[in-house]
Short mmCIF file of C-alpha atoms in Angstrom, two decimals:
data_model
loop_
_atom_site.label_atom_id
_atom_site.label_comp_id
_atom_site.label_asym_id
_atom_site.label_seq_id
_atom_site.Cartn_x
_atom_site.Cartn_y
_atom_site.Cartn_z
CA UNK A 1 101.91 -73.97 -78.28
CA UNK A 2 102.81 -72.75 -74.80
CA UNK A 3 100.86 -70.44 -72.58
CA UNK A 4 101.43 -66.79 -73.31
CA UNK A 5 102.56 -64.69 -70.37
CA UNK A 6 100.19 -61.82 -69.84
CA UNK A 7 100.09 -58.97 -67.41
CA UNK A 8 96.95 -58.57 -65.40
CA UNK A 9 96.51 -55.08 -66.76
CA UNK A 10 96.78 -56.19 -70.37
CA UNK A 11 93.56 -55.00 -71.99
CA UNK A 12 94.27 -56.53 -75.41
CA UNK A 13 91.82 -59.26 -76.40
CA UNK A 14 89.44 -58.23 -73.62
CA UNK A 15 88.55 -54.60 -74.33
CA UNK A 16 87.13 -54.83 -77.83
CA UNK A 17 86.10 -51.24 -78.41
CA UNK A 18 85.34 -47.92 -76.76
CA UNK A 19 82.46 -45.74 -77.76
CA UNK A 20 81.16 -42.25 -77.08
CA UNK A 21 77.64 -41.23 -77.92
CA UNK A 22 76.40 -37.66 -77.64
CA UNK A 23 72.67 -36.99 -77.63
CA UNK A 24 71.80 -33.63 -79.16
CA UNK A 25 68.55 -31.96 -80.16
CA UNK A 26 67.64 -28.95 -82.21
CA UNK A 27 66.09 -26.10 -80.23
CA UNK A 28 62.37 -25.38 -80.54
CA UNK A 29 61.57 -28.63 -82.35
CA UNK A 30 59.63 -31.47 -80.77
CA UNK A 31 61.60 -34.57 -79.87
CA UNK A 32 61.34 -37.34 -82.50
CA UNK A 33 58.56 -39.35 -80.84
CA UNK A 34 56.38 -36.20 -80.82
CA UNK A 35 57.18 -35.13 -84.38
CA UNK A 36 55.10 -35.57 -87.48
CA UNK A 37 56.70 -36.74 -90.70
CA UNK A 38 57.16 -33.22 -92.03
CA UNK A 39 59.05 -32.10 -88.93
CA UNK A 40 61.16 -35.25 -89.10
CA UNK A 41 62.16 -34.53 -92.68
CA UNK A 42 63.04 -30.97 -91.70
CA UNK A 43 65.31 -32.24 -88.95
CA UNK A 44 67.02 -34.65 -91.34
CA UNK A 45 67.52 -31.80 -93.81
CA UNK A 46 68.92 -29.46 -91.15
CA UNK A 47 71.38 -32.05 -89.88
CA UNK A 48 72.57 -32.94 -93.38
CA UNK A 49 73.06 -29.25 -94.16
CA UNK A 50 74.91 -28.58 -90.92
CA UNK A 51 77.30 -31.43 -91.72
CA UNK A 52 77.70 -30.47 -95.38
CA UNK A 53 78.32 -26.79 -94.61
CA UNK A 54 81.27 -27.41 -92.34
CA UNK A 55 84.55 -27.96 -94.15
CA UNK A 56 86.09 -29.42 -91.01
CA UNK A 57 83.88 -32.46 -91.46
CA UNK A 58 84.89 -33.10 -95.09
CA UNK A 59 87.66 -35.44 -94.03
CA UNK A 60 85.10 -37.90 -92.64
CA UNK A 61 83.43 -38.30 -96.00
CA UNK A 62 79.97 -38.60 -94.45
CA UNK A 63 77.27 -40.21 -96.54
CA UNK A 64 73.60 -39.99 -95.64
CA UNK A 65 71.00 -42.71 -95.88
CA UNK A 66 67.42 -43.04 -94.70
CA UNK A 67 66.44 -46.25 -92.93
CA UNK A 68 63.83 -46.95 -95.63
CA UNK A 69 66.62 -47.07 -98.20
CA UNK A 70 68.47 -49.88 -96.42
CA UNK A 71 67.94 -53.57 -97.08
CA UNK A 72 68.03 -56.20 -94.33
CA UNK A 73 71.63 -57.13 -95.01
CA UNK A 74 72.80 -53.56 -94.74
CA UNK A 75 70.87 -53.04 -91.50
CA UNK A 76 72.39 -56.19 -89.99
CA UNK A 77 75.86 -55.12 -91.07
CA UNK A 78 75.41 -51.68 -89.50
CA UNK A 79 73.97 -53.23 -86.36
CA UNK A 80 76.85 -55.69 -86.03
CA UNK A 81 79.25 -52.76 -86.34
CA UNK A 82 77.26 -50.79 -83.77
CA UNK A 83 76.78 -47.96 -86.22
CA UNK A 84 73.00 -47.99 -85.95
CA UNK A 85 70.62 -49.05 -83.21
CA UNK A 86 67.44 -51.09 -83.05
CA UNK A 87 65.62 -47.91 -82.03
CA UNK A 88 66.61 -46.18 -85.24
CA UNK A 89 65.25 -49.03 -87.35
CA UNK A 90 61.95 -48.59 -85.55
CA UNK A 91 61.62 -45.16 -87.15
CA UNK A 92 61.77 -46.04 -90.85
CA UNK A 93 59.96 -42.92 -92.06
CA UNK A 94 62.35 -40.19 -91.02
CA UNK A 95 65.19 -42.07 -89.31
CA UNK A 96 68.52 -41.82 -91.07
CA UNK A 97 72.23 -42.05 -90.60
CA UNK A 98 75.37 -40.25 -91.64
CA UNK A 99 78.31 -42.65 -91.76
CA UNK A 100 81.95 -41.75 -92.14
CA UNK A 101 83.95 -43.32 -94.92
CA UNK A 102 85.98 -45.30 -92.42
CA UNK A 103 82.82 -46.48 -90.65
CA UNK A 104 84.06 -45.35 -87.26
CA UNK A 105 81.81 -42.34 -86.87
CA UNK A 106 78.07 -42.23 -87.30
CA UNK A 107 75.44 -39.61 -86.71
CA UNK A 108 72.00 -41.07 -86.15
CA UNK A 109 69.17 -38.80 -87.16
CA UNK A 110 65.73 -39.00 -85.53
CA UNK A 111 66.41 -41.91 -83.28
CA UNK A 112 65.34 -41.15 -79.68
CA UNK A 113 66.92 -37.71 -80.10
CA UNK A 114 67.34 -35.58 -83.22
CA UNK A 115 71.05 -36.35 -83.34
CA UNK A 116 73.22 -39.00 -81.82
CA UNK A 117 76.88 -38.52 -82.59
CA UNK A 118 78.76 -41.78 -82.16
CA UNK A 119 82.46 -42.48 -82.32
CA UNK A 120 84.01 -45.90 -82.10
CA UNK A 121 87.65 -46.77 -81.49
CA UNK A 122 89.40 -50.08 -81.00
CA UNK A 123 90.42 -51.31 -77.56
CA UNK A 124 90.18 -49.31 -74.36
CA UNK A 125 90.59 -45.75 -75.51
CA UNK A 126 87.76 -43.54 -74.34
CA UNK A 127 89.84 -40.38 -74.55
CA UNK A 128 90.32 -40.63 -78.30
CA UNK A 129 86.66 -41.48 -78.81
CA UNK A 130 85.65 -38.46 -76.72
CA UNK A 131 88.02 -36.04 -78.46
CA UNK A 132 86.67 -37.06 -81.82
CA UNK A 133 82.99 -36.82 -80.77
CA UNK A 134 83.67 -33.48 -79.07
CA UNK A 135 85.24 -31.97 -82.16
CA UNK A 136 82.49 -33.26 -84.50
CA UNK A 137 79.93 -31.84 -82.08
CA UNK A 138 81.70 -28.44 -82.22
CA UNK A 139 81.61 -28.47 -86.00
CA UNK A 140 77.93 -29.39 -86.26
CA UNK A 141 76.99 -26.83 -83.66
CA UNK A 142 78.27 -24.03 -85.89
CA UNK A 143 75.32 -24.46 -88.23
CA UNK A 144 72.69 -25.86 -85.90
CA UNK A 145 71.04 -24.41 -82.80
CA UNK A 146 71.10 -27.02 -80.09
CA UNK A 147 68.45 -27.29 -77.40
CA UNK A 148 70.51 -26.25 -74.40
CA UNK A 149 69.69 -24.84 -70.98
CA UNK A 150 72.14 -23.21 -68.60
CA UNK A 151 70.98 -25.40 -65.71
CA UNK A 152 69.89 -28.62 -67.37
CA UNK A 153 72.58 -28.70 -70.04
CA UNK A 154 71.82 -30.47 -73.32
CA UNK A 155 68.09 -31.24 -73.43
CA UNK A 156 67.18 -34.79 -74.39
CA UNK A 157 64.02 -36.76 -75.10
CA UNK A 158 64.65 -38.91 -72.05
CA UNK A 159 65.82 -37.33 -68.77
CA UNK A 160 68.19 -40.26 -68.37
CA UNK A 161 70.50 -38.57 -70.90
CA UNK A 162 70.16 -34.96 -69.74
CA UNK A 163 73.16 -32.73 -69.08
CA UNK A 164 76.16 -33.92 -71.00
CA UNK A 165 73.98 -36.13 -73.21
CA UNK A 166 76.97 -38.42 -73.16
CA UNK A 167 77.03 -42.18 -72.95
CA UNK A 168 80.54 -43.60 -72.80
CA UNK A 169 80.85 -47.34 -73.12
CA UNK A 170 83.42 -50.07 -73.40
CA UNK A 171 82.75 -53.43 -74.99
CA UNK A 172 84.39 -56.29 -73.12
CA UNK A 173 84.81 -59.97 -73.86
CA UNK A 174 84.46 -61.67 -70.46
CA UNK A 175 84.16 -65.43 -71.03
CA UNK A 176 86.07 -66.42 -67.90
CA UNK A 177 84.19 -64.08 -65.56
CA UNK A 178 80.91 -65.05 -67.17
CA UNK A 179 81.56 -68.67 -66.25
CA UNK A 180 81.76 -67.73 -62.57
CA UNK A 181 79.40 -66.03 -60.19
CA UNK A 182 81.72 -63.01 -60.06
CA UNK A 183 80.01 -61.54 -63.07
CA UNK A 184 76.93 -60.82 -60.92
CA UNK A 185 79.16 -59.11 -58.40
CA UNK A 186 80.59 -56.93 -61.14
CA UNK A 187 77.06 -55.87 -62.08
CA UNK A 188 76.28 -55.01 -58.48
CA UNK A 189 79.39 -52.90 -57.97
CA UNK A 190 79.06 -50.96 -61.21
CA UNK A 191 75.43 -50.17 -60.43
CA UNK A 192 76.23 -48.57 -57.12
CA UNK A 193 78.65 -46.11 -58.71
CA UNK A 194 76.41 -45.01 -61.53
CA UNK A 195 77.67 -47.37 -64.19
CA UNK A 196 75.77 -50.21 -65.79
CA UNK A 197 76.57 -53.47 -67.51
CA UNK A 198 74.51 -54.60 -70.47
CA UNK A 199 74.54 -57.11 -73.26
CA UNK A 200 75.92 -56.67 -76.73
CA UNK A 201 73.19 -54.48 -78.21
CA UNK A 202 72.53 -52.32 -75.18
CA UNK A 203 69.56 -52.09 -72.92
CA UNK A 204 67.75 -55.32 -72.24
CA UNK A 205 69.82 -57.53 -74.53
CA UNK A 206 71.70 -60.73 -73.71
CA UNK A 207 75.42 -60.95 -73.36
CA UNK A 208 75.69 -62.94 -76.57
CA UNK A 209 79.15 -64.43 -76.99
CA UNK A 210 80.08 -63.27 -73.46
CA UNK A 211 80.38 -59.74 -74.75
CA UNK A 212 79.40 -57.11 -72.22
CA UNK A 213 79.13 -53.38 -72.38
CA UNK A 214 79.95 -51.16 -69.42
CA UNK A 215 78.64 -47.62 -69.60
CA UNK A 216 77.76 -44.61 -67.48
CA UNK A 217 74.20 -44.13 -66.28
CA UNK A 218 74.71 -40.72 -64.75
CA UNK A 219 74.93 -38.01 -67.38
CA UNK A 220 74.63 -34.79 -65.42
CA UNK A 221 76.25 -33.06 -62.44
CA UNK A 222 79.65 -34.27 -63.57
CA UNK A 223 81.96 -33.25 -66.37
CA UNK A 224 82.56 -35.49 -69.36
CA UNK A 225 86.14 -36.04 -68.20
CA UNK A 226 84.99 -37.18 -64.75
CA UNK A 227 82.47 -39.62 -66.19
CA UNK A 228 85.04 -41.05 -68.58
CA UNK A 229 87.68 -41.27 -65.84
CA UNK A 230 85.39 -43.33 -63.61
CA UNK A 231 84.35 -45.63 -66.39
CA UNK A 232 87.94 -46.26 -67.39
CA UNK A 233 88.99 -46.99 -63.82
CA UNK A 234 86.24 -49.55 -63.29
CA UNK A 235 86.79 -51.10 -66.69
CA UNK A 236 90.43 -51.69 -65.84
CA UNK A 237 89.40 -53.41 -62.62
CA UNK A 238 86.98 -55.68 -64.46
CA UNK A 239 89.68 -56.54 -66.99
CA UNK A 240 92.08 -57.40 -64.20
CA UNK A 241 89.45 -59.67 -62.66
CA UNK A 242 88.93 -61.38 -66.02
CA UNK A 243 92.70 -61.88 -66.37
CA UNK A 244 92.92 -63.33 -62.87
CA UNK A 245 90.08 -65.72 -63.61
CA UNK A 246 91.74 -66.79 -66.86
CA UNK A 247 94.93 -67.42 -64.93
CA UNK A 248 93.01 -69.51 -62.43
CA UNK A 249 91.39 -71.52 -65.21
CA UNK A 250 94.77 -72.09 -66.87
CA UNK A 251 96.43 -73.31 -63.70
CA UNK A 252 93.78 -74.90 -61.50
CA UNK A 253 91.34 -76.15 -64.09
CA UNK A 254 93.59 -76.62 -67.08
CA UNK A 255 92.20 -79.89 -68.43
CA UNK A 256 88.59 -78.91 -67.93
CA UNK A 257 89.14 -75.54 -69.58
CA UNK A 258 91.07 -77.06 -72.48
CA UNK A 259 88.31 -79.59 -72.94
CA UNK A 260 85.63 -76.91 -73.16
CA UNK A 261 87.72 -74.88 -75.61
CA UNK A 262 88.66 -77.77 -77.89
CA UNK A 263 85.13 -79.16 -77.90
CA UNK A 264 84.01 -75.74 -79.13
CA UNK A 265 86.69 -75.81 -81.81
CA UNK A 266 85.66 -79.33 -82.76
CA UNK A 267 82.03 -78.41 -83.29
CA UNK A 268 82.89 -75.23 -85.19
CA UNK A 269 85.27 -77.17 -87.48
CA UNK A 270 82.98 -80.12 -88.14
CA UNK A 271 79.32 -79.38 -87.60
CA UNK A 272 76.91 -79.15 -90.51
CA UNK A 273 74.22 -76.99 -88.93
CA UNK A 274 74.74 -74.25 -86.37
CA UNK A 275 72.43 -71.51 -85.15
CA UNK A 276 73.44 -68.03 -84.14
CA UNK A 277 73.35 -68.52 -80.37
CA UNK A 278 75.48 -71.66 -80.50
CA UNK A 279 77.98 -70.17 -82.92
CA UNK A 280 78.45 -67.14 -80.69
CA UNK A 281 78.82 -69.27 -77.58
CA UNK A 282 81.44 -71.51 -79.19
CA UNK A 283 83.33 -68.70 -80.90
CA UNK A 284 83.61 -67.02 -77.50
CA UNK A 285 85.31 -70.14 -76.12
CA UNK A 286 87.67 -70.34 -79.07
CA UNK A 287 88.49 -66.68 -78.60
CA UNK A 288 89.38 -67.44 -74.99
CA UNK A 289 91.47 -70.39 -76.16
CA UNK A 290 93.50 -68.20 -78.49
CA UNK A 291 94.17 -65.63 -75.78
CA UNK A 292 95.19 -68.33 -73.28
CA UNK A 293 97.54 -69.87 -75.82
CA UNK A 294 95.71 -73.19 -76.14
CA UNK A 295 94.79 -72.63 -79.77
CA UNK A 296 97.47 -71.64 -82.21
CA UNK A 297 97.39 -70.70 -85.87
CA UNK A 298 94.28 -68.53 -85.63
CA UNK A 299 94.71 -64.79 -85.78
CA UNK A 300 92.53 -62.92 -83.28
CA UNK A 301 91.64 -60.20 -85.79
CA UNK A 302 90.50 -62.81 -88.29
CA UNK A 303 88.38 -64.46 -85.61
CA UNK A 304 86.80 -61.15 -84.69
CA UNK A 305 85.86 -60.63 -88.32
CA UNK A 306 84.26 -64.09 -88.32
CA UNK A 307 82.30 -63.21 -85.16
CA UNK A 308 81.08 -60.00 -86.82
CA UNK A 309 80.09 -62.03 -89.89
CA UNK A 310 78.02 -64.33 -87.70
CA UNK A 311 76.24 -61.30 -86.28
CA UNK A 312 75.76 -59.77 -89.70
CA UNK A 313 73.98 -62.92 -90.82
CA UNK A 314 71.05 -61.72 -88.75
CA UNK A 315 68.77 -63.27 -86.23
CA UNK A 316 66.56 -65.28 -88.54
CA UNK A 317 66.96 -68.95 -87.78
CA UNK A 318 66.29 -71.12 -90.80
CA UNK A 319 67.80 -74.37 -91.96
CA UNK A 320 69.56 -72.45 -94.73
CA UNK A 321 71.06 -69.91 -92.38
CA UNK A 322 72.24 -72.67 -90.03
CA UNK A 323 73.88 -74.41 -92.95
CA UNK A 324 75.45 -71.20 -94.19
CA UNK A 325 76.82 -70.46 -90.75
CA UNK A 326 78.39 -73.86 -90.25
CA UNK A 327 79.90 -73.81 -93.72
CA UNK A 328 81.51 -70.49 -92.92
CA UNK A 329 82.97 -71.58 -89.57
CA UNK A 330 84.07 -74.94 -90.99
CA UNK A 331 85.95 -73.31 -93.85
CA UNK A 332 87.48 -70.79 -91.49
CA UNK A 333 88.95 -73.34 -89.09
CA UNK A 334 89.82 -76.06 -91.58
CA UNK A 335 91.83 -73.52 -93.55
CA UNK A 336 93.83 -72.53 -90.51
CA UNK A 337 94.38 -75.73 -88.64
CA UNK B 1 53.91 -54.16 -44.69
CA UNK B 2 55.47 -54.19 -41.23
CA UNK B 3 58.81 -52.72 -40.19
CA UNK B 4 61.33 -55.54 -39.74
CA UNK B 5 62.53 -54.06 -36.47
CA UNK B 6 59.59 -52.54 -34.59
CA UNK B 7 56.57 -53.88 -36.55
CA UNK B 8 55.26 -50.36 -37.21
CA UNK B 9 54.11 -49.59 -40.77
CA UNK B 10 57.08 -49.96 -43.11
CA UNK B 11 57.43 -46.94 -45.34
CA UNK B 12 61.09 -47.20 -46.30
CA UNK B 13 62.06 -49.98 -48.68
CA UNK B 14 65.72 -50.58 -49.25
CA UNK B 15 67.34 -52.93 -51.70
CA UNK B 16 71.02 -53.46 -51.22
CA UNK B 17 73.76 -55.78 -52.27
CA UNK B 18 75.23 -57.80 -49.41
CA UNK B 19 78.16 -60.00 -50.45
CA UNK B 20 76.79 -60.11 -53.95
CA UNK B 21 73.32 -61.11 -52.78
CA UNK B 22 70.39 -58.80 -53.29
CA UNK B 23 68.59 -58.16 -50.01
CA UNK B 24 65.40 -56.22 -49.50
CA UNK B 25 64.65 -54.46 -46.24
CA UNK B 26 61.38 -52.95 -45.13
CA UNK B 27 61.56 -50.46 -42.30
CA UNK B 28 59.61 -47.64 -40.73
CA UNK B 29 61.06 -44.15 -41.02
CA UNK B 30 62.29 -44.09 -37.44
CA UNK B 31 64.18 -47.40 -37.62
CA UNK B 32 65.59 -46.54 -41.05
CA UNK B 33 66.95 -43.33 -39.65
CA UNK B 34 68.48 -45.15 -36.70
CA UNK B 35 69.99 -47.89 -38.83
CA UNK B 36 71.28 -45.83 -41.72
CA UNK B 37 71.33 -42.28 -40.38
CA UNK B 38 69.39 -41.02 -43.40
CA UNK B 39 66.21 -41.71 -45.26
CA UNK B 40 65.65 -42.38 -48.90
CA UNK B 41 62.41 -40.87 -50.00
CA UNK B 42 60.91 -43.23 -52.52
CA UNK B 43 62.76 -45.73 -54.61
CA UNK B 44 65.99 -45.16 -56.45
CA UNK B 45 65.46 -46.41 -59.98
CA UNK B 46 67.44 -49.56 -60.55
CA UNK B 47 68.22 -48.40 -64.01
CA UNK B 48 68.54 -44.93 -65.46
CA UNK B 49 66.38 -45.74 -68.37
CA UNK B 50 62.95 -45.00 -69.61
CA UNK B 51 61.74 -48.05 -67.73
CA UNK B 52 63.45 -46.78 -64.60
CA UNK B 53 61.60 -43.49 -64.87
CA UNK B 54 58.25 -45.16 -65.36
CA UNK B 55 58.97 -47.28 -62.29
CA UNK B 56 59.91 -44.20 -60.34
CA UNK B 57 56.78 -42.36 -61.39
CA UNK B 58 54.66 -45.16 -60.00
CA UNK B 59 56.16 -44.46 -56.62
CA UNK B 60 53.68 -42.87 -54.26
CA UNK B 61 55.99 -39.99 -53.43
CA UNK B 62 55.59 -38.88 -57.00
CA UNK B 63 52.05 -39.92 -57.79
CA UNK B 64 50.71 -36.90 -55.94
CA UNK B 65 52.77 -34.62 -58.14
CA UNK B 66 51.75 -36.39 -61.31
CA UNK B 67 48.03 -35.81 -60.86
CA UNK B 68 46.75 -32.60 -62.31
CA UNK B 69 46.36 -31.74 -65.94
CA UNK B 70 49.40 -29.60 -66.71
CA UNK B 71 50.12 -29.50 -70.43
CA UNK B 72 53.16 -28.13 -72.24
CA UNK B 73 51.93 -25.19 -74.37
CA UNK B 74 54.60 -25.93 -76.97
CA UNK B 75 54.02 -29.60 -77.82
CA UNK B 76 50.85 -30.48 -75.93
CA UNK B 77 52.42 -33.19 -73.83
CA UNK B 78 50.77 -33.67 -70.46
CA UNK B 79 52.81 -34.55 -67.41
CA UNK B 80 50.74 -37.69 -67.06
CA UNK B 81 51.92 -38.73 -70.52
CA UNK B 82 55.50 -38.29 -69.38
CA UNK B 83 54.88 -40.39 -66.30
CA UNK B 84 53.59 -43.19 -68.53
CA UNK B 85 56.19 -43.05 -71.29
CA UNK B 86 59.25 -41.70 -69.50
CA UNK B 87 59.80 -39.37 -72.43
CA UNK B 88 59.75 -35.60 -72.72
CA UNK B 89 57.83 -34.04 -75.61
CA UNK B 90 59.98 -31.07 -76.56
CA UNK B 91 62.78 -28.84 -75.23
CA UNK B 92 60.22 -26.42 -73.74
CA UNK B 93 58.76 -29.16 -71.53
CA UNK B 94 61.88 -28.91 -69.38
CA UNK B 95 61.10 -25.28 -68.61
CA UNK B 96 57.39 -25.84 -68.32
CA UNK B 97 57.56 -28.85 -66.00
CA UNK B 98 60.75 -27.71 -64.29
CA UNK B 99 59.41 -28.01 -60.75
CA UNK B 100 58.31 -31.58 -61.26
CA UNK B 101 61.23 -32.70 -63.39
CA UNK B 102 64.01 -31.33 -61.18
CA UNK B 103 63.46 -33.83 -58.33
CA UNK B 104 63.23 -36.70 -60.80
CA UNK B 105 66.48 -35.72 -62.49
CA UNK B 106 68.06 -35.28 -59.09
CA UNK B 107 66.94 -38.76 -58.10
CA UNK B 108 68.24 -40.33 -61.29
CA UNK B 109 71.59 -38.60 -61.49
CA UNK B 110 72.08 -37.63 -57.85
CA UNK B 111 72.62 -34.09 -59.08
CA UNK B 112 70.73 -31.81 -61.42
CA UNK B 113 73.05 -28.99 -62.48
CA UNK B 114 74.96 -29.47 -65.69
CA UNK B 115 78.64 -28.70 -65.30
CA UNK B 116 79.96 -30.23 -68.51
CA UNK B 117 80.39 -28.94 -72.02
CA UNK B 118 78.60 -25.79 -73.14
CA UNK B 119 77.88 -24.98 -76.80
CA UNK B 120 80.10 -22.12 -78.01
CA UNK B 121 77.07 -20.29 -79.33
CA UNK B 122 75.40 -20.48 -75.96
CA UNK B 123 78.51 -19.08 -74.33
CA UNK B 124 78.31 -16.08 -76.66
CA UNK B 125 74.59 -15.56 -76.08
CA UNK B 126 75.10 -15.88 -72.38
CA UNK B 127 77.88 -13.32 -72.50
CA UNK B 128 75.75 -10.96 -74.61
CA UNK B 129 72.83 -11.17 -72.21
CA UNK B 130 75.06 -10.38 -69.29
CA UNK B 131 76.61 -7.41 -71.09
CA UNK B 132 73.20 -5.97 -71.99
CA UNK B 133 72.02 -6.35 -68.40
CA UNK B 134 75.11 -4.58 -67.14
CA UNK B 135 74.70 -1.72 -69.64
CA UNK B 136 71.07 -1.26 -68.57
CA UNK B 137 72.04 -0.95 -64.92
CA UNK B 138 74.76 1.56 -65.80
CA UNK B 139 72.37 3.54 -67.97
CA UNK B 140 69.83 3.78 -65.15
CA UNK B 141 72.58 4.97 -62.86
CA UNK B 142 73.74 7.55 -65.39
CA UNK B 143 70.19 8.91 -65.76
CA UNK B 144 69.85 9.17 -62.02
CA UNK B 145 73.13 11.10 -61.83
CA UNK B 146 71.96 13.30 -64.73
CA UNK B 147 74.92 12.16 -66.88
CA UNK B 148 72.80 12.28 -70.01
CA UNK B 149 75.63 12.08 -72.49
CA UNK B 150 76.87 8.85 -70.89
CA UNK B 151 73.28 7.51 -70.74
CA UNK B 152 72.83 8.16 -74.48
CA UNK B 153 76.07 6.35 -75.21
CA UNK B 154 74.91 3.37 -73.23
CA UNK B 155 71.49 3.43 -74.89
CA UNK B 156 73.17 3.20 -78.30
CA UNK B 157 75.41 0.41 -77.08
CA UNK B 158 72.39 -1.56 -75.80
CA UNK B 159 70.63 -1.03 -79.12
CA UNK B 160 73.70 -2.29 -80.97
CA UNK B 161 74.00 -5.38 -78.75
CA UNK B 162 70.29 -6.13 -79.03
CA UNK B 163 70.57 -6.08 -82.79
CA UNK B 164 73.37 -8.63 -82.60
CA UNK B 165 71.22 -10.69 -80.25
CA UNK B 166 68.26 -10.57 -82.64
CA UNK B 167 70.44 -11.93 -85.40
#
């Protein structure tokens, strides 16, 4: 299969998803870390009511669940889909989540803040994610008094979220950049303009599978549109850099790159035991191989589902899980190639 | 620590990226001013996170402000607790610790005034407050000018608006 021609501004296969998160709190109630269990239950009740009372939100088909009602598998699945956070799991007593039927919108209850409204869309599309979060926020606000101050804006448990309470982020697959020293440069540049690059699960996590998340650090003194505009601009530049690096690898280091990609495919198709870290590393290379046109016959969407499955299988490393993983990848690739 | 240029006591510490390489500079105030034309007071947190705040609070510029035993009357959080955890206790803390929090927020976000979205309800309350204030001023003026009929009208209007506000 020949090399696919791609434009440098083609975001497909690199920008995985865009996300908006709005931190909101209820006025006159302590922030979650200062609440007792009774207060926490009250907050959960108020949020559920505010969502249930607004007909506008019916179309989302929100269902509520407390963290203590979730089993490990469900938690891992929600984590892999970025619907819940590790912080929420740490509050099993009163932490909960409202999830939309389509699993693209979630409202975390009693995480770091009383509410965290999250919207997730495919690809690079922050505007749609924002419009959705904004409108859900409007609807909830009708039946809930937010903690808001004319000067400070939306009040949050951590001053790092004050003002808009908004964190906009884009998830990027950057295997080519990650293999060069440019990736460090990207971190440096984004930091100086109030953006930050993190690993897959946010703050302090590794870029497992070469998946990075770029998001805004500054949340106040600027409008939501300005913050989103900046993030989108920088994201496009990073994507262009990734494309250029891929082009370089395809032309100048073709054999070496092909070797790395096909070795990855070989292990994934034939190994008998594979742990999470290795599977993510190799799947990232295969993903690159598909985009660069080296590997044919594998649909990118299918591969992304497989990557999610690997994440859903959790972080526990046992012989059984390693066997289960390799069986899954083996079946996947042997079926297709 | 000595200033890299004049060997005086270095009080300004700058970390910057030069061609992708992190470089730390230690200068005295005078040399920093000469070299950069401005002075950073304290450290800019590398990360706008809880950890970043805790780091920032350890900075000597802030340690003086942290001492003292101010406590939020609403939730009982002390400012010292905030400096250790990087977390605020309740919405009232922002008002209560305003003087100390403002510079921190400014440092983290480069600005401190929110100019983004405003809750619709707040817009209404804000509007109501302004209207009541305006009516009061007009009423005072009417009394002064002995326009008692007008003053009574305004008094009723204020009462009506205040009832809306209370609800």
